[in-house]
Amino acid sequence: MELPFAESWKIKMVEPIRKSTRQEREKWLKAAHYNVFQLDAEHVYIDLLTDSGTGAMSDRQWGAMMTGDESYAGATSFKFMRSTIEKITGFQYVVPTHQGRAAENVLFSVLIKEGDFVPGNSHFDTTKGHIESRKAFAVDCTVDIAKNTQLETPFKGNVDIEKLDKFLAQHADNTPFIIVTITNNTAGGQPVSMQNLREVRQIADKYHKPVVFDSARFAENAYFIKTREKGFENRTIKQICLEMFSYADSMTMSAKKDAIVNMGGFIATKRQDWYDKSKVVGIIYEGYLTYGGMNGRDMNALAVGLDENTEFDNLETRIKQVEYLAKKLDEYGIPYQRPAGGHAIFVDAPKVLTHVPKEEFPAQTLTIELYLEAGIRGCEIGYLLADRDPITRENRFDGLDLLRLAIPRRVYTDNHINVVAVALKNVFDRRETITHGVKIAWESELMRHFTVKLERL
Ligand code: F0G
């Protein structure tokens, strides 16, 4: 008999978690204005708010923490991190930052000016925030099929090459660069194929435009290329990463995801001119060039994490757990963005809560119901997160409205996943009785979902 699949690691340290009663959760959520970001973490039983900075480091990473070099300048930890990044991405210039959005801030300060356009595939909210706060425009050129959650195709995160070409034909003069997010978080953790990255590069070359990868989950993207794209079956994840990055000029990285550290990020590039300009901004906002917001020990852990997580077994363990949750939801008939994404399952909320109108934010309503059901914290990636249109100030209801269940790396077992699936099934089974959603009582101008105050209708 063939041996079943099992994790590629064993557990050396544990952290107790606590259950609560529904009555307690009602009270806590009301006090949090029905915004799960405002909950105390100890009031959460299983936390699927994000896979960012919430992973479990390995013994090798913890070991590396002990040998961190905390020198202000010239730290060996920085050199170790830089050489690891160069080995995996091919980029020789590295500016460390405290996290991904800081890398965006530094690089975009150098590249974007008022009135510019930045086309790409479903910009993440901080990426969009850093574009729009500079009075520039994030132009979404994701393939249309990404909006049909029930269509099962392997590379739903792709850039629509025709849309990109058409856009650049008109606006190339005001386009400083193209951004490709790998994997495409907002479209459901969906990967971008190597073929698509190649084609983006061709279009970029046609218009003499540089390409930036938002690389938070690039290793997961490489896993999908290996397992889904013809011709890559026998390539290692590291070989695939090198080819992916060969089509970009630069990357911004949130190391809190695929480098499996709790905090950290960087810009890496092959463009010396971008590096020279970024250095200045980096020093002002992040810190000197050999730490940029990170401790020496964190840079060591980041380097080891990058190396570990560009190995197949580690990625396979992680992505199979996400698939496991997907299979459970299939069993219960719960609709989600198909196929399962790399870091999360994205439940198609308007298809579940059919009686909640879009103006009452179905995905946020489902997030609330799941927390009340079992103390599980998911995250709305939908109409709230989409913010208002910067010009009309209308809510943007044209995208997807999803409840994201993001799975931290190496943290929960499949037993926890079983609890999540059953809790969601219980909500699903009583969906006909959920007829009202929420309304906004207070919101900020940008990235409102973090701080929004809601009222239940
Ligand atoms: N790009 C992508 C694709 C992301 O998913 C994130 C963060 C960032 C950039 C920003 O990085 O958090 O280190 O500043 N995503 C987290 C999430 C927060 O929950 O998906 P950061």
Coordinates of C-alpha atoms and ligand atoms in Angstrom, one line a residue:
M1 CA 0.0 0.0 0.0
E2 CA 1.3 3.5 -0.8
L3 CA 2.2 5.5 2.2
P4 CA -0.1 8.5 2.8
F5 CA 1.2 12.1 2.6
A6 CA 2.5 13.7 5.8
E7 CA 4.2 17.0 6.8
S8 CA 7.9 17.4 5.9
W9 CA 8.6 18.5 9.5
K10 CA 7.9 17.6 13.1
I11 CA 6.9 20.0 16.0
K12 CA 9.4 21.1 18.6
M13 CA 7.5 23.9 20.4
V14 CA 3.8 24.6 21.0
E15 CA 1.7 27.5 22.0
P16 CA -1.6 26.9 23.8
I17 CA -4.8 28.3 22.3
R18 CA -8.1 28.9 24.0
K19 CA -11.8 28.4 23.1
S20 CA -14.5 30.8 24.1
T21 CA -18.3 30.9 24.3
R22 CA -20.6 32.4 21.8
Q23 CA -21.8 34.9 24.4
E24 CA -18.2 36.1 25.0
R25 CA -17.6 36.4 21.3
E26 CA -20.8 38.5 20.8
K27 CA -19.5 40.9 23.4
W28 CA -16.0 41.1 22.1
L29 CA -17.0 41.6 18.5
K30 CA -19.4 44.4 19.4
A31 CA -16.7 46.1 21.3
A32 CA -14.5 45.7 18.2
H33 CA -17.2 47.5 16.0
Y34 CA -17.6 44.3 14.0
N35 CA -14.1 44.7 12.6
V36 CA -12.0 41.6 13.3
F37 CA -8.8 43.6 13.1
Q38 CA -9.9 45.3 16.3
L39 CA -10.3 42.0 18.3
D40 CA -7.8 41.0 21.0
A41 CA -5.8 38.0 19.7
E42 CA -6.4 36.1 22.9
H43 CA -10.1 36.2 22.0
V44 CA -9.4 34.2 18.8
Y45 CA -9.3 30.4 18.8
I46 CA -8.0 29.7 15.3
D47 CA -6.4 32.7 13.6
L48 CA -6.7 32.8 9.8
L49 CA -6.6 36.6 9.6
T50 CA -3.3 36.4 7.6
D51 CA -0.4 34.2 6.7
S52 CA 1.9 37.3 7.1
G53 CA 4.4 37.1 9.9
T54 CA 2.4 34.3 11.5
G55 CA 4.5 31.3 10.4
A56 CA 6.5 29.1 12.6
M57 CA 10.2 29.4 12.2
S58 CA 12.4 26.3 11.9
D59 CA 15.1 25.2 14.3
R60 CA 17.6 26.3 11.7
Q61 CA 16.1 29.7 11.6
W62 CA 16.1 30.0 15.4
G63 CA 19.7 28.8 15.4
A64 CA 20.6 31.5 13.0
M65 CA 19.0 34.1 15.3
M66 CA 21.7 33.4 17.8
T67 CA 24.5 34.3 15.5
G68 CA 23.0 37.6 14.2
D69 CA 25.5 40.4 13.7
E70 CA 23.9 43.6 15.2
S71 CA 26.6 46.0 13.9
Y72 CA 25.1 49.2 12.6
A73 CA 27.1 49.1 9.4
G74 CA 28.6 46.2 7.4
A75 CA 26.9 43.5 9.4
T76 CA 27.7 39.9 8.3
S77 CA 24.0 39.1 8.6
F78 CA 23.2 41.6 5.9
K79 CA 25.8 40.1 3.6
F80 CA 24.5 36.6 4.3
M81 CA 20.9 37.8 3.5
R82 CA 22.1 39.7 0.4
S83 CA 24.0 36.7 -1.0
T84 CA 21.0 34.4 -0.4
I85 CA 18.7 36.8 -2.1
E86 CA 21.1 37.1 -5.1
K87 CA 21.4 33.3 -5.3
I88 CA 17.6 32.8 -5.4
T89 CA 16.6 35.9 -7.5
G90 CA 19.7 36.8 -9.5
F91 CA 19.3 40.4 -8.2
Q92 CA 22.6 41.8 -6.9
Y93 CA 21.4 45.1 -5.3
V94 CA 19.4 44.7 -2.1
V95 CA 17.8 47.4 0.1
P96 CA 16.5 46.0 3.4
T97 CA 13.2 47.3 4.7
H98 CA 11.1 46.5 7.8
Q99 CA 8.3 44.9 5.7
G100 CA 6.8 44.7 2.3
R101 CA 4.9 47.9 2.3
A102 CA 8.1 49.7 3.3
A103 CA 9.8 48.3 0.3
E104 CA 6.9 49.7 -1.8
N105 CA 7.2 53.0 -0.1
V106 CA 10.9 53.3 -0.9
L107 CA 10.8 52.1 -4.5
F108 CA 7.6 53.9 -5.4
S109 CA 9.0 57.2 -3.9
V110 CA 11.7 56.8 -6.6
L111 CA 9.6 55.7 -9.5
I112 CA 6.0 57.1 -9.2
K113 CA 4.9 60.7 -9.7
E114 CA 1.4 62.3 -9.6
G115 CA -0.8 61.4 -12.6
D116 CA 1.2 58.2 -13.4
F117 CA -0.4 54.8 -14.1
V118 CA 0.8 51.5 -12.8
P119 CA -0.8 48.6 -14.6
G120 CA -0.6 45.1 -13.2
N121 CA -2.6 42.1 -11.9
S122 CA -4.8 42.9 -8.9
H123 CA -2.5 45.2 -6.9
F124 CA -2.5 44.3 -3.2
D125 CA -4.1 46.9 -0.9
T126 CA -0.8 48.4 0.4
T127 CA 0.5 48.5 -3.2
K128 CA -2.6 50.3 -4.3
G129 CA -2.4 52.5 -1.3
H130 CA 1.2 53.5 -2.1
I131 CA 0.2 54.3 -5.7
E132 CA -3.0 56.2 -4.9
S133 CA -1.4 58.2 -2.1
R134 CA 1.0 59.5 -4.7
K135 CA -2.1 60.6 -6.8
A136 CA -1.3 58.0 -9.3
F137 CA -3.5 55.2 -10.6
A138 CA -3.4 51.4 -10.1
V139 CA -4.7 49.8 -13.3
D140 CA -6.0 46.3 -13.0
C141 CA -5.2 44.1 -16.0
T142 CA -5.9 40.7 -14.4
V143 CA -7.4 38.1 -16.7
D144 CA -11.2 38.2 -16.7
I145 CA -11.6 34.6 -15.7
A146 CA -10.2 35.5 -12.2
K147 CA -13.6 37.0 -11.5
N148 CA -15.4 33.7 -12.1
T149 CA -14.7 31.9 -8.9
Q150 CA -16.2 28.6 -10.2
L151 CA -14.0 28.3 -13.3
E152 CA -11.1 25.9 -12.6
T153 CA -8.0 27.0 -14.6
P154 CA -4.4 26.6 -13.4
F155 CA -3.1 30.2 -13.7
K156 CA -6.0 32.5 -12.7
G157 CA -3.5 35.1 -11.4
N158 CA -2.2 36.0 -14.9
V159 CA -2.0 39.4 -16.4
D160 CA -4.3 39.8 -19.4
I161 CA -1.6 40.5 -22.1
E162 CA -4.1 42.1 -24.5
K163 CA -5.4 44.5 -21.9
L164 CA -1.9 45.4 -20.9
D165 CA -0.8 46.0 -24.5
K166 CA -3.9 48.1 -25.2
F167 CA -3.4 50.2 -22.1
L168 CA 0.3 50.8 -22.8
A169 CA -0.5 51.8 -26.4
Q170 CA -2.4 54.7 -25.0
H171 CA -0.6 55.5 -21.7
A172 CA 3.0 54.3 -22.0
D173 CA 4.3 57.9 -21.5
N174 CA 2.8 58.1 -18.1
T175 CA 3.6 54.5 -17.0
P176 CA 6.8 54.3 -15.0
F177 CA 6.7 50.5 -14.7
I178 CA 4.4 47.4 -14.8
I179 CA 3.9 45.4 -11.5
V180 CA 3.1 41.7 -11.4
T181 CA 2.1 40.2 -8.1
I182 CA 3.2 36.6 -7.7
T183 CA 1.1 34.8 -6.4
N184 CA -1.9 37.1 -7.0
N185 CA -3.2 37.5 -3.5
T186 CA -6.3 39.6 -4.2
A187 CA -7.5 37.3 -7.0
G188 CA -7.4 34.4 -4.5
G189 CA -3.7 33.4 -4.1
Q190 CA -3.7 32.4 -7.7
P191 CA -0.5 31.8 -9.5
V192 CA 1.0 33.5 -12.6
S193 CA 2.4 31.2 -15.2
M194 CA 6.0 31.4 -16.5
Q195 CA 4.6 31.8 -20.0
N196 CA 2.6 34.9 -18.8
L197 CA 5.7 36.4 -17.1
R198 CA 7.6 35.9 -20.3
E199 CA 4.8 37.7 -22.3
V200 CA 4.6 40.5 -19.8
R201 CA 8.3 41.0 -20.4
Q202 CA 7.8 41.0 -24.1
I203 CA 5.1 43.7 -23.9
A204 CA 7.3 45.7 -21.4
D205 CA 10.2 45.6 -23.9
K206 CA 7.9 46.7 -26.7
Y207 CA 7.1 49.9 -24.8
H208 CA 10.6 50.1 -23.1
K209 CA 9.0 49.8 -19.6
P210 CA 10.6 48.1 -16.6
V211 CA 8.8 45.3 -14.7
V212 CA 8.6 45.0 -10.9
F213 CA 7.4 41.8 -9.2
D214 CA 5.5 42.1 -5.9
S215 CA 7.1 38.8 -4.7
A216 CA 5.5 38.2 -1.2
R217 CA 4.6 34.6 -2.2
F218 CA 7.0 34.0 -5.1
A219 CA 8.0 30.5 -3.8
E220 CA 4.4 29.4 -3.8
N221 CA 4.1 30.7 -7.4
A222 CA 7.2 28.6 -8.3
Y223 CA 5.5 25.5 -6.8
F224 CA 2.5 26.0 -9.0
I225 CA 4.6 26.5 -12.1
K226 CA 6.4 23.2 -11.2
T227 CA 3.2 21.3 -10.6
R228 CA 0.9 22.8 -13.2
E229 CA 2.9 24.2 -16.1
K230 CA 4.2 21.9 -18.8
G231 CA 8.0 21.7 -19.1
F232 CA 8.8 22.5 -15.5
E233 CA 8.1 19.1 -13.8
N234 CA 11.7 18.3 -13.5
R235 CA 13.1 21.7 -12.6
T236 CA 13.8 22.5 -9.0
I237 CA 12.0 25.4 -7.2
K238 CA 15.2 27.4 -7.1
Q239 CA 15.7 27.0 -10.9
I240 CA 12.2 28.1 -11.5
C241 CA 12.6 31.1 -9.2
L242 CA 15.7 32.2 -11.1
E243 CA 13.8 32.1 -14.4
M244 CA 10.8 33.9 -13.0
F245 CA 13.0 36.8 -11.7
S246 CA 14.9 36.9 -15.0
Y247 CA 11.8 38.6 -16.5
A248 CA 11.8 41.4 -13.9
D249 CA 14.0 44.5 -13.3
S250 CA 13.2 44.5 -9.6
M251 CA 11.2 43.0 -6.8
T252 CA 9.5 44.2 -3.6
M253 CA 9.3 41.6 -1.0
S254 CA 7.3 41.1 2.2
A255 CA 9.5 38.5 3.9
K256 CA 6.7 37.8 6.3
K257 CA 5.2 35.4 3.9
D258 CA 7.5 33.2 1.8
A259 CA 10.7 33.9 3.8
I260 CA 8.8 32.7 7.0
V261 CA 9.9 35.4 9.3
N262 CA 7.7 37.4 11.6
M263 CA 9.0 40.8 10.3
G264 CA 11.1 41.9 7.4
G265 CA 11.3 42.9 3.7
F266 CA 13.5 44.2 1.0
I267 CA 13.8 45.6 -2.5
A268 CA 16.1 43.7 -4.8
T269 CA 17.0 44.8 -8.3
K270 CA 19.4 44.5 -11.1
R271 CA 19.2 48.3 -11.8
Q272 CA 22.0 50.2 -10.3
D273 CA 20.3 53.5 -10.9
W274 CA 17.2 52.4 -9.0
Y275 CA 19.4 51.1 -6.2
D276 CA 21.3 54.4 -6.0
K277 CA 18.1 56.4 -5.7
S278 CA 16.4 53.9 -3.3
K279 CA 19.4 54.0 -1.0
V280 CA 18.7 57.6 -0.1
V281 CA 15.0 57.1 0.6
G282 CA 15.7 53.8 2.4
I283 CA 18.1 55.5 4.8
I284 CA 15.5 58.2 5.6
Y285 CA 12.6 55.9 6.2
E286 CA 14.0 52.5 7.1
G287 CA 17.5 52.8 8.4
Y288 CA 21.1 52.4 7.3
L289 CA 21.7 50.2 4.2
T290 CA 22.8 47.1 6.0
Y291 CA 19.8 46.8 8.3
G292 CA 16.9 48.9 7.0
G293 CA 14.5 48.3 9.8
M294 CA 15.6 44.7 10.7
N295 CA 17.8 43.3 13.4
G296 CA 20.9 41.3 12.4
R297 CA 19.3 38.2 13.8
D298 CA 16.2 38.7 11.7
M299 CA 18.2 39.1 8.5
N300 CA 19.9 35.7 9.4
A301 CA 16.5 34.1 9.9
L302 CA 15.2 35.6 6.7
A303 CA 18.1 34.2 4.7
V304 CA 17.6 30.7 6.1
G305 CA 13.8 30.9 5.7
L306 CA 14.2 31.9 2.0
D307 CA 16.5 29.0 1.4
E308 CA 14.2 26.5 3.2
N309 CA 11.0 27.7 1.6
T310 CA 12.4 27.5 -1.9
E311 CA 12.6 23.7 -1.4
F312 CA 9.8 21.6 -2.8
D313 CA 9.0 19.5 0.3
N314 CA 8.3 22.5 2.5
L315 CA 6.1 24.1 -0.1
E316 CA 4.3 20.9 -0.8
T317 CA 3.4 20.4 2.9
R318 CA 2.0 24.0 3.0
I319 CA 0.0 23.9 -0.2
K320 CA -1.4 20.5 0.4
Q321 CA -2.9 21.8 3.7
V322 CA -4.7 24.6 1.8
E323 CA -5.9 21.9 -0.7
Y324 CA -7.1 19.8 2.3
L325 CA -9.4 22.7 3.4
A326 CA -10.6 23.1 -0.1
K327 CA -11.6 19.4 -0.3
K328 CA -13.6 19.7 2.9
L329 CA -15.4 22.7 1.5
D330 CA -16.1 20.7 -1.7
E331 CA -17.7 18.0 0.5
Y332 CA -20.0 20.6 2.1
G333 CA -20.7 22.4 -1.2
I334 CA -19.3 25.7 -0.1
P335 CA -18.2 27.9 -3.1
Y336 CA -14.7 29.4 -3.1
Q337 CA -12.3 30.7 -5.6
R338 CA -11.3 27.6 -7.6
P339 CA -8.8 26.1 -7.7
A340 CA -7.4 26.4 -4.1
G341 CA -4.9 29.2 -3.8
G342 CA -1.4 29.0 -2.5
H343 CA -1.8 30.6 0.9
A344 CA -5.5 30.7 1.5
I345 CA -9.0 29.7 0.6
F346 CA -11.2 32.6 -0.6
V347 CA -14.9 31.9 0.1
D348 CA -17.2 33.5 -2.5
A349 CA -19.4 35.4 0.0
P350 CA -22.2 36.7 -2.3
K351 CA -22.7 33.1 -3.5
V352 CA -23.2 32.0 0.2
L353 CA -25.1 35.0 1.6
T354 CA -27.4 35.5 -1.3
H355 CA -29.8 37.5 0.8
V356 CA -27.3 40.1 1.9
P357 CA -27.1 43.0 -0.7
K358 CA -23.7 44.1 -1.8
E359 CA -24.2 47.5 -0.1
E360 CA -24.3 45.5 3.2
F361 CA -20.9 43.8 2.6
P362 CA -21.6 40.1 2.3
A363 CA -17.9 39.0 2.8
Q364 CA -17.6 41.1 6.0
T365 CA -20.9 39.6 7.2
L366 CA -19.6 36.1 6.6
T367 CA -16.4 37.0 8.4
I368 CA -18.5 38.1 11.4
E369 CA -20.7 34.9 11.3
L370 CA -17.6 32.6 11.3
Y371 CA -16.1 34.4 14.2
L372 CA -19.3 34.2 16.2
E373 CA -19.7 30.5 15.3
A374 CA -16.4 29.2 16.5
G375 CA -13.9 32.0 17.3
I376 CA -12.2 31.6 13.9
R377 CA -10.8 34.8 12.5
G378 CA -10.8 35.2 8.7
C379 CA -10.4 38.4 6.7
E380 CA -12.6 40.2 4.3
I381 CA -10.9 40.7 0.9
G382 CA -13.7 42.4 -0.8
Y383 CA -15.8 45.5 -1.0
L384 CA -14.5 47.0 2.2
L385 CA -10.9 46.4 1.3
A386 CA -11.4 47.7 -2.2
D387 CA -11.9 51.3 -0.7
R388 CA -13.7 54.0 -2.6
D389 CA -12.9 55.2 -6.1
P390 CA -10.4 58.0 -5.6
I391 CA -12.3 60.3 -8.0
T392 CA -16.0 59.5 -7.6
R393 CA -15.7 58.4 -3.9
E394 CA -18.2 55.6 -4.6
N395 CA -17.7 52.2 -3.2
R396 CA -16.1 49.8 -5.6
F397 CA -18.4 46.9 -6.1
D398 CA -17.0 45.7 -9.4
G399 CA -14.5 43.1 -8.0
L400 CA -14.9 40.0 -5.9
D401 CA -16.2 39.9 -2.4
L402 CA -14.4 37.2 -0.6
L403 CA -13.8 35.8 2.9
R404 CA -10.1 34.8 3.0
L405 CA -9.1 32.0 5.3
A406 CA -5.3 32.5 5.2
I407 CA -3.3 29.6 6.6
P408 CA -0.1 30.4 8.5
R409 CA 2.9 28.4 7.5
R410 CA 3.7 25.3 9.7
V411 CA 1.3 26.5 12.5
Y412 CA -2.0 24.6 12.5
T413 CA -2.6 20.8 12.0
D414 CA -5.3 19.3 9.8
N415 CA -7.4 18.9 13.0
H416 CA -7.6 22.6 13.2
I417 CA -8.5 22.7 9.6
N418 CA -11.4 20.3 10.3
V419 CA -12.7 22.7 12.9
V420 CA -12.6 25.6 10.4
A421 CA -14.4 23.5 7.8
V422 CA -17.2 22.4 10.1
A423 CA -17.7 25.9 11.5
L424 CA -18.0 27.3 8.0
K425 CA -20.5 24.5 7.2
N426 CA -22.6 25.4 10.2
V427 CA -22.8 29.0 9.0
F428 CA -23.5 27.8 5.4
D429 CA -26.3 25.5 6.6
R430 CA -28.1 28.5 8.2
R431 CA -27.3 31.0 5.4
E432 CA -31.0 31.5 4.4
T433 CA -31.6 33.0 7.9
I434 CA -28.8 35.6 7.4
T435 CA -30.6 38.5 5.6
H436 CA -28.8 41.6 6.9
G437 CA -25.2 42.7 6.8
V438 CA -23.4 45.7 8.1
K439 CA -23.2 49.4 7.5
I440 CA -20.2 51.7 7.8
A441 CA -20.3 54.0 10.9
W442 CA -16.8 55.4 10.4
E443 CA -14.1 54.9 7.8
S444 CA -10.7 56.2 6.8
E445 CA -9.9 57.6 3.4
L446 CA -7.4 54.9 2.4
M447 CA -7.1 51.2 3.5
R448 CA -10.2 51.6 5.5
H449 CA -10.7 47.9 6.3
F450 CA -8.1 48.0 9.1
T451 CA -9.9 50.6 11.1
V452 CA -13.4 50.8 9.8
K453 CA -16.2 50.9 12.5
L454 CA -19.3 48.9 11.5
E455 CA -22.8 48.5 12.7
R456 CA -24.9 45.3 12.3
L457 CA -28.1 45.8 10.5
Ligands
F0G1 N1 2.2 42.5 -1.4 C1 1.4 41.4 -1.2 C2 0.9 40.6 -2.3 C3 0.9 41.2 0.1 O1 0.1 40.2 0.3 C4 1.3 42.0 1.2 C5 0.8 41.8 2.5 C6 2.2 43.1 0.9 C7 2.6 43.3 -0.4 C8 2.6 44.0 2.0 O2 3.6 43.4 2.8 O3 2.5 43.3 5.0 O4 4.9 43.0 4.8 O5 3.9 45.2 4.4 N2 -0.1 41.0 2.8 C9 -0.6 40.6 4.1 C10 -1.8 39.8 3.9 C11 -0.8 41.7 5.0 O6 -2.5 39.5 4.9 O7 -2.1 39.4 2.8 P1 3.7 43.8 4.3

